[in-house]
Amino acid sequence: MINSSIFGIAPPKLAYETIDEESPKSVQASPKEKITLFIEEAMEKASDALIKTGTPVRAGQKLTVYPGSKAYAVSPVSGEVESITPFTGIMEKQKTALTIRIGEVQDDGGDADPFEEVAKSPSMQVLLDYLATVPGKPDFSRLADDAEPIKTLLILGADSDLLTVTNQFVIKTAGDAIKNGVNALQKATSKRNINFLMAVPNHLIQVSGTAGVSAKGVSSVFPMAHPEMIALSVVGAEPAGKKDSVVFLSAEAVASIGRAFKDGRIPGDKQITFVGKDGSKKLVTAPVGTHVKDILEKVGATVKDGDRIIFGGPMTGVSIYSIDHPVEPDTDAIILQDKSQIVPSEDLACINCGQCVRVCPTHVPVNELVRYLDAGEYEQAAERAELDACIECGYCTYVCESRIPIFQHIRLAKYALERIKAAEENNA
Ligand code: SF4
Ligand code: SF4
């Protein structure tokens, strides 16, 4: 990570990446032998699972692990289940990993794809039951809850992290699909009075007209395209816990919903911005579940010992530890860093330079916050140093003179507090 702040000098202004080509192109990557899908449910007893090694899978099939489970994945390929194993994600999130070996599946003359029938009438139930894991990963939880006071559905056509152009690509190339998605979402939420708006980088305002939704321009200065900063600038909704009236869906998620209802088939192709070791960018399209090694091969990139692969942008992405790690429905960017480019975190003592405070978009007293976080005093961090006001943009970590991984400490603190709260509710 580049670090250029010094005492008394204004922190660097960072600009988002833009797509300037008239008709940008994306290369199609295909999984070679297998894919892996994560189902967001802990794997319990394997003997109770509906899916076993050898279970045949069809492209477009919805897969649930246990009878009655709400969590599911949709396979973009046909084949058979090679393995079903527990997986621990970020912040100890427990999932089930399903690896599918790609191959022909014999037609047993069974039922037609159930989505094809329900796709004729868009509804919130259809969205929840079939489209929660489409590329872009729409979160329908608040939209589906009639008690939520939602006034605006904000479609994010700007990318919230640096170097990433995934949603801009969708805005440029999938206006009709977004329009279909908006129509489906309007039908599914017709009983509620929700205003649909789209936020796009200023240079894409004209292009976004094809989507049929009123579009607002977003500043190209980081972190103004962070969803909560967009909500503040576009609809005046306060960030950090006071944004109750706004729901966000990415442009890619809305386009995926539009394609699903138009074609009667659940789409599986994820759009990704790939950034190579030399900083060059390529747009790649790959089915959800494609192992990262298949993408690296497609773009001609090689990984050596000590190199780093990051899923997500440079400010908020996370390292992954295997080239067999799969693309997920919300993997907007993959960054490959050479070993020599990696600036390690050092976690030195805070020298109170104040750069983190200067860049924080929500005015968190970050220099105070790090002291509570360092001492593991998470409740005090929330009560006295506005932990909850942090929108997790990562800017403070970027400018920190002591290379303190502040953003990671913040995430850990929020996770720890969530666990404490959940434990208290369970014991109440
Ligand atoms: S990550 Fe850092 S700079 Fe960004 S909102 Fe949180 S405290 Fe502020
Ligand atoms: S945490 Fe301390 S050292 Fe790091 S940027 Fe903030 S004030 Fe400076």
Coordinates of C-alpha atoms and ligand atoms in Angstrom, one line a residue:
M1 CA 0.0 0.0 0.0
I2 CA 1.4 3.4 -0.9
N3 CA 1.9 5.8 2.0
S4 CA 2.5 9.4 1.3
S5 CA 1.3 11.3 4.3
I6 CA 3.7 13.3 6.6
F7 CA 3.1 15.7 9.4
G8 CA 1.4 18.9 8.4
I9 CA 0.9 18.0 4.7
A10 CA -2.6 17.5 3.4
P11 CA -3.3 13.8 2.8
P12 CA -3.5 12.7 -0.8
K13 CA -6.7 13.1 -2.7
L14 CA -7.6 9.8 -4.4
A15 CA -9.6 9.5 -7.6
Y16 CA -11.8 6.6 -8.8
E17 CA -11.0 4.7 -11.9
T18 CA -13.2 5.5 -15.0
I19 CA -14.1 3.6 -18.1
D20 CA -13.4 5.9 -21.0
E21 CA -13.9 3.5 -24.0
E22 CA -17.1 4.0 -26.0
S23 CA -17.8 0.2 -26.0
P24 CA -15.7 -1.6 -23.4
K25 CA -15.1 -5.3 -23.9
S26 CA -14.8 -8.1 -21.4
V27 CA -13.0 -11.4 -21.8
Q28 CA -14.9 -14.5 -21.0
A29 CA -13.2 -16.9 -18.6
S30 CA -14.6 -20.5 -18.2
P31 CA -14.0 -22.9 -15.4
K32 CA -11.8 -25.8 -16.5
E33 CA -12.8 -28.8 -14.5
K34 CA -14.8 -27.7 -11.5
I35 CA -16.4 -24.8 -9.6
T36 CA -16.9 -24.1 -5.9
L37 CA -20.0 -22.5 -4.5
F38 CA -20.4 -21.2 -1.0
I39 CA -23.7 -21.6 0.7
E40 CA -24.1 -19.2 3.7
E41 CA -25.0 -21.8 6.2
A42 CA -22.8 -23.8 8.6
M43 CA -22.4 -27.4 7.6
E44 CA -23.8 -29.5 10.4
K45 CA -24.4 -33.3 10.1
A46 CA -23.3 -34.5 6.6
S47 CA -25.7 -37.5 6.9
D48 CA -28.7 -35.1 7.0
A49 CA -27.6 -33.2 4.0
L50 CA -29.7 -33.2 0.8
I51 CA -26.6 -33.0 -1.3
K52 CA -24.0 -35.7 -1.2
T53 CA -20.9 -36.6 -3.1
G54 CA -22.0 -37.7 -6.6
T55 CA -25.3 -35.8 -6.5
P56 CA -26.0 -34.6 -10.1
V57 CA -26.5 -30.9 -10.6
R58 CA -27.9 -29.0 -13.6
A59 CA -27.0 -25.5 -14.7
G60 CA -29.4 -23.1 -13.1
Q61 CA -30.4 -25.5 -10.3
K62 CA -31.0 -24.1 -6.8
L63 CA -29.0 -26.0 -4.2
T64 CA -29.9 -26.2 -0.5
V65 CA -28.0 -28.2 2.0
Y66 CA -30.7 -29.2 4.5
P67 CA -34.4 -29.6 4.2
G68 CA -36.2 -26.3 5.0
S69 CA -33.0 -24.2 4.7
K70 CA -33.3 -20.7 3.5
A71 CA -29.7 -20.4 2.4
Y72 CA -28.9 -21.6 -1.1
A73 CA -26.6 -21.3 -4.1
V74 CA -27.5 -21.6 -7.8
S75 CA -25.1 -23.6 -10.0
P76 CA -24.1 -22.0 -13.3
V77 CA -22.8 -25.3 -14.6
S78 CA -24.0 -28.9 -14.9
G79 CA -22.0 -31.8 -13.4
E80 CA -21.9 -33.7 -10.1
V81 CA -21.0 -32.9 -6.6
E82 CA -17.3 -33.8 -5.9
S83 CA -17.2 -32.6 -2.3
I84 CA -19.3 -30.9 0.4
T85 CA -17.2 -29.4 3.2
P86 CA -17.4 -26.8 6.0
F87 CA -15.7 -23.5 5.2
T88 CA -14.7 -20.7 7.5
G89 CA -14.8 -17.2 5.9
I90 CA -13.9 -13.8 7.0
M91 CA -14.6 -13.1 10.7
E92 CA -15.2 -16.8 11.3
K93 CA -18.3 -16.8 9.1
Q94 CA -19.3 -20.4 8.8
K95 CA -20.3 -21.6 5.3
T96 CA -20.7 -24.8 3.3
A97 CA -18.4 -25.2 0.3
L98 CA -19.8 -27.3 -2.6
T99 CA -17.4 -28.3 -5.3
I100 CA -19.0 -29.4 -8.5
R101 CA -17.1 -31.3 -11.2
I102 CA -18.3 -30.1 -14.5
G103 CA -19.8 -32.7 -16.9
E104 CA -22.9 -33.8 -18.7
V105 CA -25.9 -34.8 -16.7
Q106 CA -28.3 -37.4 -18.0
D107 CA -31.8 -36.1 -18.7
D108 CA -34.0 -38.0 -16.3
G109 CA -37.1 -36.5 -17.8
G110 CA -37.8 -34.7 -14.4
D111 CA -39.5 -31.4 -13.8
A112 CA -38.6 -28.4 -15.8
D113 CA -36.6 -25.6 -14.1
P114 CA -39.0 -24.2 -11.5
F115 CA -37.7 -20.7 -12.0
E116 CA -38.9 -20.6 -15.6
E117 CA -42.6 -20.8 -14.4
V118 CA -42.3 -18.3 -11.5
A119 CA -40.3 -15.9 -13.6
K120 CA -43.6 -15.0 -15.4
S121 CA -44.8 -13.0 -12.3
P122 CA -42.1 -11.1 -10.5
S123 CA -42.7 -10.9 -6.7
M124 CA -40.7 -10.4 -3.6
Q125 CA -41.1 -14.1 -2.8
V126 CA -39.5 -15.1 -6.2
L127 CA -36.7 -12.6 -5.6
L128 CA -36.0 -14.1 -2.1
D129 CA -36.4 -17.7 -3.2
Y130 CA -34.3 -17.7 -6.4
L131 CA -32.3 -14.5 -7.0
A132 CA -30.5 -13.7 -3.7
T133 CA -27.2 -15.1 -5.0
V134 CA -27.2 -13.7 -8.6
P135 CA -24.1 -11.8 -9.7
G136 CA -24.0 -8.5 -7.7
K137 CA -25.5 -10.3 -4.7
P138 CA -28.6 -8.3 -3.9
D139 CA -29.6 -8.1 -0.3
F140 CA -33.4 -8.2 -0.2
S141 CA -33.8 -8.5 3.5
R142 CA -34.9 -5.0 4.2
L143 CA -37.0 -4.7 1.0
A144 CA -38.8 -7.9 2.0
D145 CA -39.7 -6.5 5.4
D146 CA -42.8 -4.3 5.2
A147 CA -42.0 -2.8 8.6
E148 CA -38.8 -1.2 7.2
P149 CA -39.3 2.5 6.5
I150 CA -37.7 2.5 3.1
K151 CA -38.2 5.6 0.9
T152 CA -35.5 5.1 -1.7
L153 CA -34.0 2.2 -3.6
L154 CA -30.6 3.4 -4.8
I155 CA -29.0 1.6 -7.7
L156 CA -25.2 1.9 -7.4
G157 CA -23.7 2.4 -10.8
A158 CA -20.5 3.7 -9.3
D159 CA -17.8 1.5 -7.8
S160 CA -17.1 2.1 -4.2
D161 CA -13.4 1.1 -4.1
L162 CA -10.5 2.3 -6.2
L163 CA -9.2 0.6 -9.4
T164 CA -12.6 -1.1 -9.9
V165 CA -14.9 -0.4 -12.8
T166 CA -17.3 -3.4 -12.6
N167 CA -20.5 -1.4 -12.1
Q168 CA -19.5 1.2 -14.6
F169 CA -19.1 -1.5 -17.1
V170 CA -22.6 -2.8 -16.4
I171 CA -24.0 0.8 -16.7
K172 CA -22.3 1.1 -20.1
T173 CA -23.2 -2.3 -21.5
A174 CA -26.4 -3.5 -19.9
G175 CA -28.9 -0.6 -19.9
D176 CA -31.8 -2.8 -21.1
A177 CA -31.1 -5.5 -18.5
I178 CA -31.1 -2.8 -15.7
K179 CA -34.4 -1.4 -17.1
N180 CA -35.9 -4.9 -16.9
G181 CA -34.6 -5.3 -13.4
V182 CA -36.1 -2.0 -12.3
N183 CA -39.5 -3.1 -13.8
A184 CA -39.3 -6.4 -11.9
L185 CA -38.3 -4.7 -8.6
Q186 CA -41.1 -2.1 -9.0
K187 CA -43.6 -4.9 -9.5
A188 CA -42.2 -6.8 -6.5
T189 CA -42.5 -3.7 -4.3
S190 CA -45.6 -2.2 -5.8
K191 CA -47.5 -2.1 -2.5
R192 CA -44.9 0.3 -1.1
N193 CA -44.2 3.8 -2.1
I194 CA -40.5 3.5 -3.0
N195 CA -38.6 5.9 -5.2
F196 CA -36.1 4.4 -7.5
L197 CA -32.9 6.3 -8.2
M198 CA -29.6 5.5 -9.8
A199 CA -26.2 7.0 -8.8
V200 CA -23.5 7.0 -11.5
P201 CA -20.1 8.7 -12.0
N202 CA -20.7 12.1 -13.5
H203 CA -19.2 11.0 -16.9
L204 CA -21.9 8.3 -17.2
I205 CA -25.0 10.4 -16.6
Q206 CA -25.9 10.4 -20.3
V207 CA -25.3 6.7 -20.8
S208 CA -27.4 5.8 -17.8
G209 CA -30.5 7.2 -19.5
T210 CA -31.3 3.9 -21.1
A211 CA -32.0 2.3 -17.7
G212 CA -35.2 4.3 -17.3
V213 CA -34.5 5.6 -13.8
S214 CA -33.6 9.1 -12.7
A215 CA -29.8 9.3 -12.4
K216 CA -27.7 11.4 -10.1
G217 CA -24.0 12.1 -10.6
V218 CA -21.4 11.0 -8.0
S219 CA -18.0 12.7 -7.4
S220 CA -14.9 11.0 -8.7
V221 CA -13.1 11.7 -5.4
F222 CA -12.7 8.8 -3.0
P223 CA -14.6 7.8 -0.9
M224 CA -17.7 9.7 -2.4
A225 CA -18.9 6.6 -4.2
H226 CA -19.1 4.6 -1.0
P227 CA -22.8 3.7 -0.7
E228 CA -23.4 5.7 2.5
M229 CA -21.7 8.7 1.1
I230 CA -23.8 8.5 -2.0
A231 CA -26.9 8.3 0.1
L232 CA -25.8 11.4 1.9
S233 CA -25.1 13.4 -1.3
V234 CA -28.0 12.1 -3.4
V235 CA -30.9 11.8 -0.9
G236 CA -29.6 13.6 2.1
A237 CA -29.7 10.4 4.2
E238 CA -27.2 10.4 7.0
P239 CA -24.5 7.7 6.9
A240 CA -23.6 5.5 9.8
G241 CA -26.7 4.0 11.2
K242 CA -29.1 6.7 10.2
K243 CA -29.6 5.6 6.6
D244 CA -32.8 3.6 7.4
S245 CA -34.8 5.1 4.5
V246 CA -32.4 3.9 1.8
V247 CA -31.8 0.4 0.3
F248 CA -28.8 -0.2 -1.9
L249 CA -28.5 -2.6 -4.9
S250 CA -25.6 -2.7 -7.2
A251 CA -26.2 -2.0 -10.9
E252 CA -24.9 -5.5 -11.6
A253 CA -27.5 -7.0 -9.2
V254 CA -30.3 -5.1 -10.9
A255 CA -29.1 -6.2 -14.3
S256 CA -28.9 -9.8 -13.1
I257 CA -32.5 -9.6 -11.9
G258 CA -33.6 -8.1 -15.2
R259 CA -31.9 -10.9 -17.2
A260 CA -33.4 -13.6 -15.0
F261 CA -37.0 -12.4 -15.5
K262 CA -36.5 -11.8 -19.2
D263 CA -34.9 -15.2 -20.0
G264 CA -36.6 -17.3 -17.4
R265 CA -33.2 -18.5 -16.3
I266 CA -31.0 -17.5 -13.4
P267 CA -27.9 -15.9 -14.7
G268 CA -24.5 -17.0 -13.4
D269 CA -21.9 -14.8 -15.1
K270 CA -20.1 -12.4 -12.8
Q271 CA -18.4 -9.3 -14.0
I272 CA -14.9 -8.7 -12.5
T273 CA -12.2 -6.0 -12.8
F274 CA -8.8 -7.8 -12.9
V275 CA -5.8 -5.7 -11.9
G276 CA -2.4 -7.3 -12.8
K277 CA 1.0 -6.9 -11.2
D278 CA 1.9 -4.0 -13.5
G279 CA -1.4 -2.2 -12.6
S280 CA -3.0 -2.9 -16.0
K281 CA -6.7 -3.6 -15.9
K282 CA -8.8 -6.2 -17.7
L283 CA -12.5 -6.7 -17.6
V284 CA -13.3 -10.4 -17.1
T285 CA -16.6 -12.3 -17.2
A286 CA -16.7 -15.6 -15.4
P287 CA -19.3 -17.9 -13.9
V288 CA -19.8 -17.6 -10.1
G289 CA -17.7 -20.4 -8.6
T290 CA -14.9 -20.2 -11.1
H291 CA -11.6 -20.9 -9.4
V292 CA -9.2 -17.9 -9.5
K293 CA -6.5 -20.0 -11.2
D294 CA -8.8 -20.3 -14.2
I295 CA -9.1 -16.5 -14.4
L296 CA -5.3 -16.0 -13.9
E297 CA -4.7 -18.4 -16.8
K298 CA -7.2 -16.6 -19.0
V299 CA -5.6 -13.2 -18.5
G300 CA -2.1 -14.7 -18.7
A301 CA -1.0 -13.9 -15.2
T302 CA 1.3 -16.0 -13.1
V303 CA 1.5 -16.3 -9.3
K304 CA 4.7 -17.0 -7.5
D305 CA 5.4 -17.7 -3.8
G306 CA 4.8 -14.6 -1.7
D307 CA 2.6 -12.8 -4.2
R308 CA -0.7 -11.6 -3.0
I309 CA -4.2 -12.1 -4.5
I310 CA -6.8 -9.7 -3.2
F311 CA -10.6 -10.1 -3.7
G312 CA -12.0 -6.6 -3.8
G313 CA -10.5 -3.2 -4.2
P314 CA -7.2 -1.9 -2.7
M315 CA -8.8 -0.1 0.2
T316 CA -11.3 -2.7 1.4
G317 CA -10.4 -6.0 -0.3
V318 CA -9.2 -9.1 1.5
S319 CA -6.4 -11.5 0.7
I320 CA -7.2 -15.0 -0.3
Y321 CA -4.9 -17.9 0.3
S322 CA -5.5 -20.4 -2.5
I323 CA -5.7 -20.2 -6.3
D324 CA -8.6 -22.6 -5.9
H325 CA -10.7 -19.9 -4.2
P326 CA -13.8 -19.3 -6.2
V327 CA -15.3 -16.1 -7.6
E328 CA -18.3 -15.1 -5.4
P329 CA -21.4 -13.2 -6.4
D330 CA -20.0 -10.0 -5.0
T331 CA -16.3 -10.4 -6.1
D332 CA -16.1 -7.1 -8.1
A333 CA -12.3 -7.0 -8.4
I334 CA -9.3 -9.3 -8.2
I335 CA -5.9 -7.7 -7.7
L336 CA -2.7 -9.5 -8.2
Q337 CA 0.3 -8.0 -6.3
D338 CA 3.9 -9.0 -6.8
K339 CA 5.7 -9.9 -3.6
S340 CA 8.0 -6.9 -4.1
Q341 CA 5.0 -4.5 -4.1
I342 CA 3.5 -5.6 -0.8
V343 CA 4.0 -3.0 2.0
P344 CA 3.5 -5.0 5.2
S345 CA 1.4 -3.6 8.1
E346 CA 3.6 -2.8 11.0
D347 CA 1.2 -1.9 13.7
L348 CA 3.6 0.6 15.3
A349 CA 2.4 3.0 18.0
C350 CA 0.2 5.8 16.9
I351 CA 2.2 9.0 16.6
N352 CA -0.9 11.2 16.6
C353 CA -0.1 12.8 13.2
G354 CA -3.9 13.3 12.7
Q355 CA -3.9 12.2 9.0
C356 CA -6.6 9.6 9.7
V357 CA -8.8 12.2 11.2
R358 CA -8.3 14.6 8.3
V359 CA -9.4 12.0 5.7
C360 CA -12.2 10.3 7.5
P361 CA -15.4 11.2 5.6
T362 CA -17.7 10.7 8.6
H363 CA -15.4 12.6 11.1
V364 CA -14.6 9.7 13.3
P365 CA -11.9 10.6 15.9
V366 CA -9.8 7.8 14.5
N367 CA -6.7 8.6 16.5
E368 CA -8.7 8.2 19.7
L369 CA -10.5 5.1 18.3
V370 CA -7.2 3.3 17.6
R371 CA -6.3 3.6 21.3
Y372 CA -9.5 1.8 22.4
L373 CA -9.2 -0.8 19.7
D374 CA -5.5 -1.4 20.6
A375 CA -6.6 -2.0 24.2
G376 CA -9.5 -4.3 23.1
E377 CA -11.9 -1.9 24.7
Y378 CA -14.6 -2.2 22.0
E379 CA -17.5 -1.0 24.0
Q380 CA -15.7 2.2 24.9
A381 CA -14.7 2.5 21.2
A382 CA -18.4 2.6 20.4
E383 CA -19.5 4.8 23.3
R384 CA -16.6 7.3 23.2
A385 CA -15.0 7.2 19.8
E386 CA -17.8 6.8 17.3
L387 CA -17.0 3.3 16.1
D388 CA -20.5 3.0 14.7
A389 CA -20.0 6.1 12.5
C390 CA -17.3 4.4 10.5
I391 CA -18.5 3.4 7.0
E392 CA -15.5 1.1 6.4
C393 CA -13.9 3.0 3.5
G394 CA -10.3 2.1 4.5
Y395 CA -8.9 5.6 3.9
C396 CA -7.5 5.9 7.4
T397 CA -5.4 2.8 7.0
Y398 CA -4.1 4.1 3.7
V399 CA -2.7 7.3 5.2
C400 CA -1.6 5.9 8.5
E401 CA 2.0 6.9 9.1
S402 CA 2.5 4.0 11.6
R403 CA 1.0 1.5 9.2
I404 CA -1.6 0.5 11.7
P405 CA -4.2 -1.8 10.0
I406 CA -6.9 0.4 11.4
F407 CA -9.6 -0.8 9.0
Q408 CA -9.0 -4.4 10.0
H409 CA -9.1 -3.5 13.7
I410 CA -12.4 -1.7 13.1
R411 CA -14.0 -4.7 11.4
L412 CA -12.8 -7.0 14.1
A413 CA -14.2 -4.7 16.8
K414 CA -17.6 -4.4 15.1
Y415 CA -17.7 -8.2 14.7
A416 CA -16.8 -8.7 18.4
L417 CA -19.5 -6.3 19.5
E418 CA -22.1 -8.1 17.3
R419 CA -21.2 -11.3 19.0
I420 CA -21.5 -9.8 22.4
K421 CA -24.9 -8.3 21.5
A422 CA -26.1 -11.7 20.1
A423 CA -24.9 -13.5 23.2
E424 CA -26.7 -11.0 25.4
E425 CA -29.9 -11.4 23.4
N426 CA -29.7 -15.2 23.6
N427 CA -29.2 -15.0 27.4
A428 CA -32.1 -12.5 27.9
Ligands
SF4_1 S1 -12.5 3.3 7.6 FE1 -11.4 5.0 8.7 S2 -11.6 6.8 7.3 FE2 -13.1 5.3 6.6 S3 -15.0 5.9 7.7 FE3 -13.9 4.3 9.0 S4 -12.7 5.4 10.4 FE4 -13.3 6.9 8.8
SF4_2 S1 -3.6 6.2 13.8 FE1 -2.1 7.7 14.6 S2 -0.3 7.4 13.4 FE2 -2.0 6.5 12.2 S3 -2.8 8.2 10.9 FE3 -4.0 8.2 12.8 S4 -3.0 9.7 14.2 FE4 -1.5 9.2 12.5

